[in-house]
Amino acid sequence: MDYILEGIISAFGLLLNGDAETYSAIKATLYTSSISIMLAIICGFPIGFVLGFYNFFGKKFLRLLSDTALAVPTVAIGLILYAFISRHGPFGEFGLLFTLKAVMLGQFVLAMPIVVSLTASVIENMERKHYLTLMSYRLSGVRLILAVLYELRYSLLVVFATAYGRIVAEVGVAMMIGGNIKWFTRTITTAISLETNKGEFSMGIALALVLIFIAFAVNLTTHQLKRLDK
């Protein structure tokens, strides 16, 4: 137990003293996850709206694809992306492998099915009185989409929080296509894995504390949003 207590004490020392390596991993995580979640929201909300609001040929198949993507292991996604962006892959000329852009790409791919499927479910489960009220305004196109999204804003913010909580704790994709390069592509999760394997518990615990704090903040936000939605 002594080494655990020593690790926790050292972890607080690293955080309070502004250890550069620790904060480099925190900065990389917040940077990549913030951009990737915003891109996933911008692309995923309209797709989820179409899948949830309209009935058309192939809708069930598309929902099945999106729901299936939720269960694909992260290492499998990392393997597929690695094949596409490696030097011999079709997108190898862009030099994405082992960069923060690759980490963002992986997080974006992970977040998209969550945003699309949960948004479609929220739209489908919209109360009928809200649906009839919106349709009575005879809105069309973008105005209709914005009106529905505003009406369901609290539920959709829960979707946002759920997707963000998923990607910020991701390790498989970031490790495979990010490369876990010190000072460059090392994120909180990949740093925890590496430092633990090296026996450097203090930095691992420090980063784990930050990750737990982020997870707590996301869950607290989700809980508050659910209360507002009632």
Short mmCIF file of C-alpha atoms in Angstrom, two decimals:
data_model
loop_
_atom_site.label_atom_id
_atom_site.label_comp_id
_atom_site.label_asym_id
_atom_site.label_seq_id
_atom_site.Cartn_x
_atom_site.Cartn_y
_atom_site.Cartn_z
CA MET A 1 0.00 0.00 0.00
CA ASP A 2 2.92 2.37 0.64
CA TYR A 3 3.83 2.70 -3.02
CA ILE A 4 0.21 3.56 -3.86
CA LEU A 5 0.12 6.35 -1.24
CA GLU A 6 3.52 7.59 -2.40
CA GLY A 7 2.22 7.55 -5.98
CA ILE A 8 -0.86 9.60 -5.06
CA ILE A 9 1.24 12.15 -3.14
CA SER A 10 3.71 12.40 -6.03
CA ALA A 11 0.79 12.74 -8.46
CA PHE A 12 -0.54 15.81 -6.65
CA GLY A 13 3.01 17.18 -6.67
CA LEU A 14 3.22 16.81 -10.44
CA LEU A 15 -0.13 18.53 -10.95
CA LEU A 16 0.47 21.36 -8.48
CA ASN A 17 4.02 22.02 -9.68
CA GLY A 18 2.92 22.14 -13.33
CA ASP A 19 5.02 19.20 -14.54
CA ALA A 20 5.59 19.88 -18.25
CA GLU A 21 5.29 16.27 -19.42
CA THR A 22 2.06 15.72 -17.50
CA TYR A 23 0.47 18.89 -18.80
CA SER A 24 1.64 18.12 -22.34
CA ALA A 25 -0.48 14.95 -22.33
CA ILE A 26 -3.45 16.84 -20.81
CA LYS A 27 -3.15 19.58 -23.44
CA ALA A 28 -3.00 17.03 -26.31
CA THR A 29 -6.08 15.24 -24.98
CA LEU A 30 -8.17 18.40 -24.57
CA TYR A 31 -7.04 19.76 -27.94
CA THR A 32 -7.81 16.65 -29.99
CA SER A 33 -11.03 15.69 -28.19
CA SER A 34 -12.47 19.22 -28.39
CA ILE A 35 -11.94 19.53 -32.15
CA SER A 36 -13.03 15.99 -32.97
CA ILE A 37 -16.25 16.23 -30.92
CA MET A 38 -17.19 19.53 -32.58
CA LEU A 39 -16.67 18.02 -36.05
CA ALA A 40 -18.69 14.95 -35.03
CA ILE A 41 -21.53 17.17 -33.80
CA ILE A 42 -21.53 19.29 -36.97
CA CYS A 43 -21.65 16.19 -39.20
CA GLY A 44 -23.61 13.85 -36.92
CA PHE A 45 -26.55 16.01 -35.85
CA PRO A 46 -27.92 16.55 -39.42
CA ILE A 47 -27.50 12.86 -40.29
CA GLY A 48 -29.16 11.80 -37.05
CA PHE A 49 -31.98 14.27 -37.69
CA VAL A 50 -32.65 12.81 -41.15
CA LEU A 51 -32.58 9.23 -39.82
CA GLY A 52 -34.88 10.08 -36.94
CA PHE A 53 -37.32 12.50 -38.57
CA TYR A 54 -37.93 11.17 -42.08
CA ASN A 55 -39.01 7.81 -43.46
CA PHE A 56 -37.26 6.71 -46.65
CA PHE A 57 -35.99 3.63 -48.42
CA GLY A 58 -32.86 2.24 -46.77
CA LYS A 59 -33.41 4.04 -43.45
CA LYS A 60 -33.44 0.83 -41.41
CA PHE A 61 -30.25 -0.37 -43.07
CA LEU A 62 -28.47 2.91 -42.33
CA ARG A 63 -29.62 2.77 -38.70
CA LEU A 64 -28.34 -0.80 -38.51
CA LEU A 65 -24.94 0.31 -39.82
CA SER A 66 -24.75 3.18 -37.34
CA ASP A 67 -25.85 1.02 -34.40
CA THR A 68 -23.39 -1.70 -35.40
CA ALA A 69 -20.56 0.83 -35.51
CA LEU A 70 -21.22 1.54 -31.82
CA ALA A 71 -20.02 -1.95 -30.94
CA VAL A 72 -16.90 -2.09 -33.13
CA PRO A 73 -13.78 -2.42 -30.92
CA THR A 74 -11.52 0.62 -30.92
CA VAL A 75 -8.48 -1.45 -31.91
CA ALA A 76 -10.38 -2.63 -35.01
CA ILE A 77 -11.13 0.99 -35.93
CA GLY A 78 -7.50 1.85 -35.29
CA LEU A 79 -6.38 -1.00 -37.56
CA ILE A 80 -8.67 0.12 -40.40
CA LEU A 81 -7.57 3.75 -40.10
CA TYR A 82 -3.93 2.68 -39.92
CA ALA A 83 -4.32 0.78 -43.20
CA PHE A 84 -5.81 3.85 -44.88
CA ILE A 85 -3.36 6.51 -43.65
CA SER A 86 -0.13 4.49 -43.47
CA ARG A 87 2.52 5.22 -46.08
CA HIS A 88 1.26 2.48 -48.41
CA GLY A 89 -2.43 3.29 -47.83
CA PRO A 90 -4.67 5.31 -50.16
CA PHE A 91 -4.28 8.42 -47.98
CA GLY A 92 -0.63 7.89 -47.08
CA GLU A 93 0.51 10.89 -49.12
CA PHE A 94 -1.15 13.24 -46.59
CA GLY A 95 1.29 12.20 -43.84
CA LEU A 96 -1.36 11.82 -41.16
CA LEU A 97 0.02 8.77 -39.38
CA PHE A 98 1.46 9.46 -35.90
CA THR A 99 0.17 13.03 -35.78
CA LEU A 100 -2.47 14.77 -33.68
CA LYS A 101 -4.61 14.96 -36.83
CA ALA A 102 -4.65 11.15 -36.89
CA VAL A 103 -5.78 11.08 -33.25
CA MET A 104 -8.55 13.55 -34.09
CA LEU A 105 -9.58 11.40 -37.06
CA GLY A 106 -9.80 8.33 -34.84
CA GLN A 107 -11.82 10.17 -32.19
CA PHE A 108 -14.11 11.57 -34.89
CA VAL A 109 -14.78 8.08 -36.26
CA LEU A 110 -15.53 6.84 -32.74
CA ALA A 111 -17.86 9.72 -31.94
CA MET A 112 -19.85 9.76 -35.19
CA PRO A 113 -21.97 6.61 -34.67
CA ILE A 114 -22.71 7.69 -31.08
CA VAL A 115 -23.89 11.13 -32.21
CA VAL A 116 -25.86 9.79 -35.19
CA SER A 117 -27.61 6.89 -33.41
CA LEU A 118 -28.44 8.78 -30.21
CA THR A 119 -29.61 11.87 -32.13
CA ALA A 120 -31.87 9.70 -34.31
CA SER A 121 -33.29 8.05 -31.18
CA VAL A 122 -33.93 11.44 -29.54
CA ILE A 123 -35.72 12.70 -32.67
CA GLU A 124 -37.79 9.50 -32.99
CA ASN A 125 -38.87 9.69 -29.36
CA MET A 126 -39.87 13.35 -29.56
CA GLU A 127 -43.25 13.93 -27.94
CA ARG A 128 -46.09 14.01 -30.47
CA LYS A 129 -47.39 17.38 -29.27
CA HIS A 130 -43.99 18.92 -30.06
CA TYR A 131 -44.00 17.27 -33.47
CA LEU A 132 -47.49 18.55 -34.31
CA THR A 133 -46.65 22.04 -33.07
CA LEU A 134 -43.52 22.23 -35.22
CA MET A 135 -45.31 20.89 -38.28
CA SER A 136 -48.11 23.46 -37.84
CA TYR A 137 -45.58 26.23 -38.51
CA ARG A 138 -45.01 24.75 -41.99
CA LEU A 139 -41.27 25.27 -41.74
CA SER A 140 -39.01 23.76 -44.33
CA GLY A 141 -35.35 22.90 -44.82
CA VAL A 142 -32.80 24.35 -42.41
CA ARG A 143 -35.42 26.23 -40.38
CA LEU A 144 -37.25 22.98 -39.57
CA ILE A 145 -34.00 21.27 -38.56
CA LEU A 146 -32.98 24.19 -36.32
CA ALA A 147 -36.44 24.31 -34.74
CA VAL A 148 -36.37 20.60 -33.89
CA LEU A 149 -32.80 20.78 -32.59
CA TYR A 150 -33.70 23.76 -30.38
CA GLU A 151 -36.78 22.01 -29.02
CA LEU A 152 -34.67 18.97 -28.09
CA ARG A 153 -31.59 20.94 -27.06
CA TYR A 154 -31.21 19.42 -23.59
CA SER A 155 -31.50 15.84 -24.85
CA LEU A 156 -29.03 16.61 -27.64
CA LEU A 157 -26.57 18.07 -25.14
CA VAL A 158 -26.71 14.73 -23.37
CA VAL A 159 -25.73 13.14 -26.69
CA PHE A 160 -22.81 15.57 -26.88
CA ALA A 161 -21.70 14.73 -23.33
CA THR A 162 -21.99 10.99 -23.95
CA ALA A 163 -19.90 11.13 -27.12
CA TYR A 164 -17.28 13.36 -25.49
CA GLY A 165 -16.98 11.08 -22.50
CA ARG A 166 -16.40 8.18 -24.90
CA ILE A 167 -13.59 9.74 -26.93
CA VAL A 168 -11.73 11.47 -24.12
CA ALA A 169 -11.18 8.09 -22.42
CA GLU A 170 -10.23 6.28 -25.63
CA VAL A 171 -6.83 4.59 -25.81
CA GLY A 172 -6.81 1.96 -28.60
CA VAL A 173 -7.07 4.24 -31.63
CA ALA A 174 -4.83 6.94 -30.15
CA MET A 175 -2.16 4.35 -29.45
CA MET A 176 -2.29 2.75 -32.92
CA ILE A 177 -2.43 5.77 -35.22
CA GLY A 178 -1.18 8.48 -32.84
CA GLY A 179 1.97 6.62 -31.94
CA ASN A 180 2.14 7.83 -28.31
CA ILE A 181 5.02 10.18 -29.16
CA LYS A 182 6.31 12.12 -26.15
CA TRP A 183 5.61 15.90 -26.27
CA PHE A 184 3.71 15.42 -29.54
CA THR A 185 0.89 12.85 -29.77
CA ARG A 186 0.89 11.41 -26.25
CA THR A 187 -2.55 11.75 -24.69
CA ILE A 188 -3.72 11.12 -21.12
CA THR A 189 -4.81 7.55 -21.77
CA THR A 190 -1.75 6.49 -23.76
CA ALA A 191 0.53 8.16 -21.21
CA ILE A 192 -1.17 6.26 -18.37
CA SER A 193 -0.65 2.98 -20.20
CA LEU A 194 3.01 3.71 -20.92
CA GLU A 195 3.94 5.09 -17.50
CA THR A 196 2.24 2.19 -15.71
CA ASN A 197 4.19 -0.31 -17.79
CA LYS A 198 7.39 1.55 -16.86
CA GLY A 199 6.48 1.47 -13.17
CA GLU A 200 6.12 5.28 -13.02
CA PHE A 201 2.95 5.27 -10.95
CA SER A 202 3.03 8.92 -9.93
CA MET A 203 2.51 10.33 -13.41
CA GLY A 204 0.01 7.58 -14.22
CA ILE A 205 -2.01 8.41 -11.11
CA ALA A 206 -1.79 12.16 -11.80
CA LEU A 207 -3.16 11.70 -15.31
CA ALA A 208 -5.78 9.24 -14.07
CA LEU A 209 -6.97 11.85 -11.56
CA VAL A 210 -7.40 14.36 -14.39
CA LEU A 211 -9.26 11.78 -16.46
CA ILE A 212 -11.53 10.94 -13.54
CA PHE A 213 -12.21 14.65 -13.01
CA ILE A 214 -13.16 15.06 -16.69
CA ALA A 215 -15.41 11.98 -16.52
CA PHE A 216 -17.05 13.32 -13.35
CA ALA A 217 -17.62 16.73 -14.94
CA VAL A 218 -19.14 15.13 -18.05
CA ASN A 219 -21.45 12.90 -16.00
CA LEU A 220 -22.45 15.78 -13.72
CA THR A 221 -23.29 17.85 -16.79
CA THR A 222 -25.29 14.96 -18.25
CA HIS A 223 -27.21 14.53 -15.00
CA GLN A 224 -28.07 18.23 -14.82
CA LEU A 225 -29.17 18.30 -18.46
CA LYS A 226 -31.46 15.31 -17.90
CA ARG A 227 -33.09 17.19 -15.02
CA LEU A 228 -33.64 20.24 -17.21
CA ASP A 229 -35.18 18.07 -19.92
CA LYS A 230 -37.92 16.78 -17.60
#
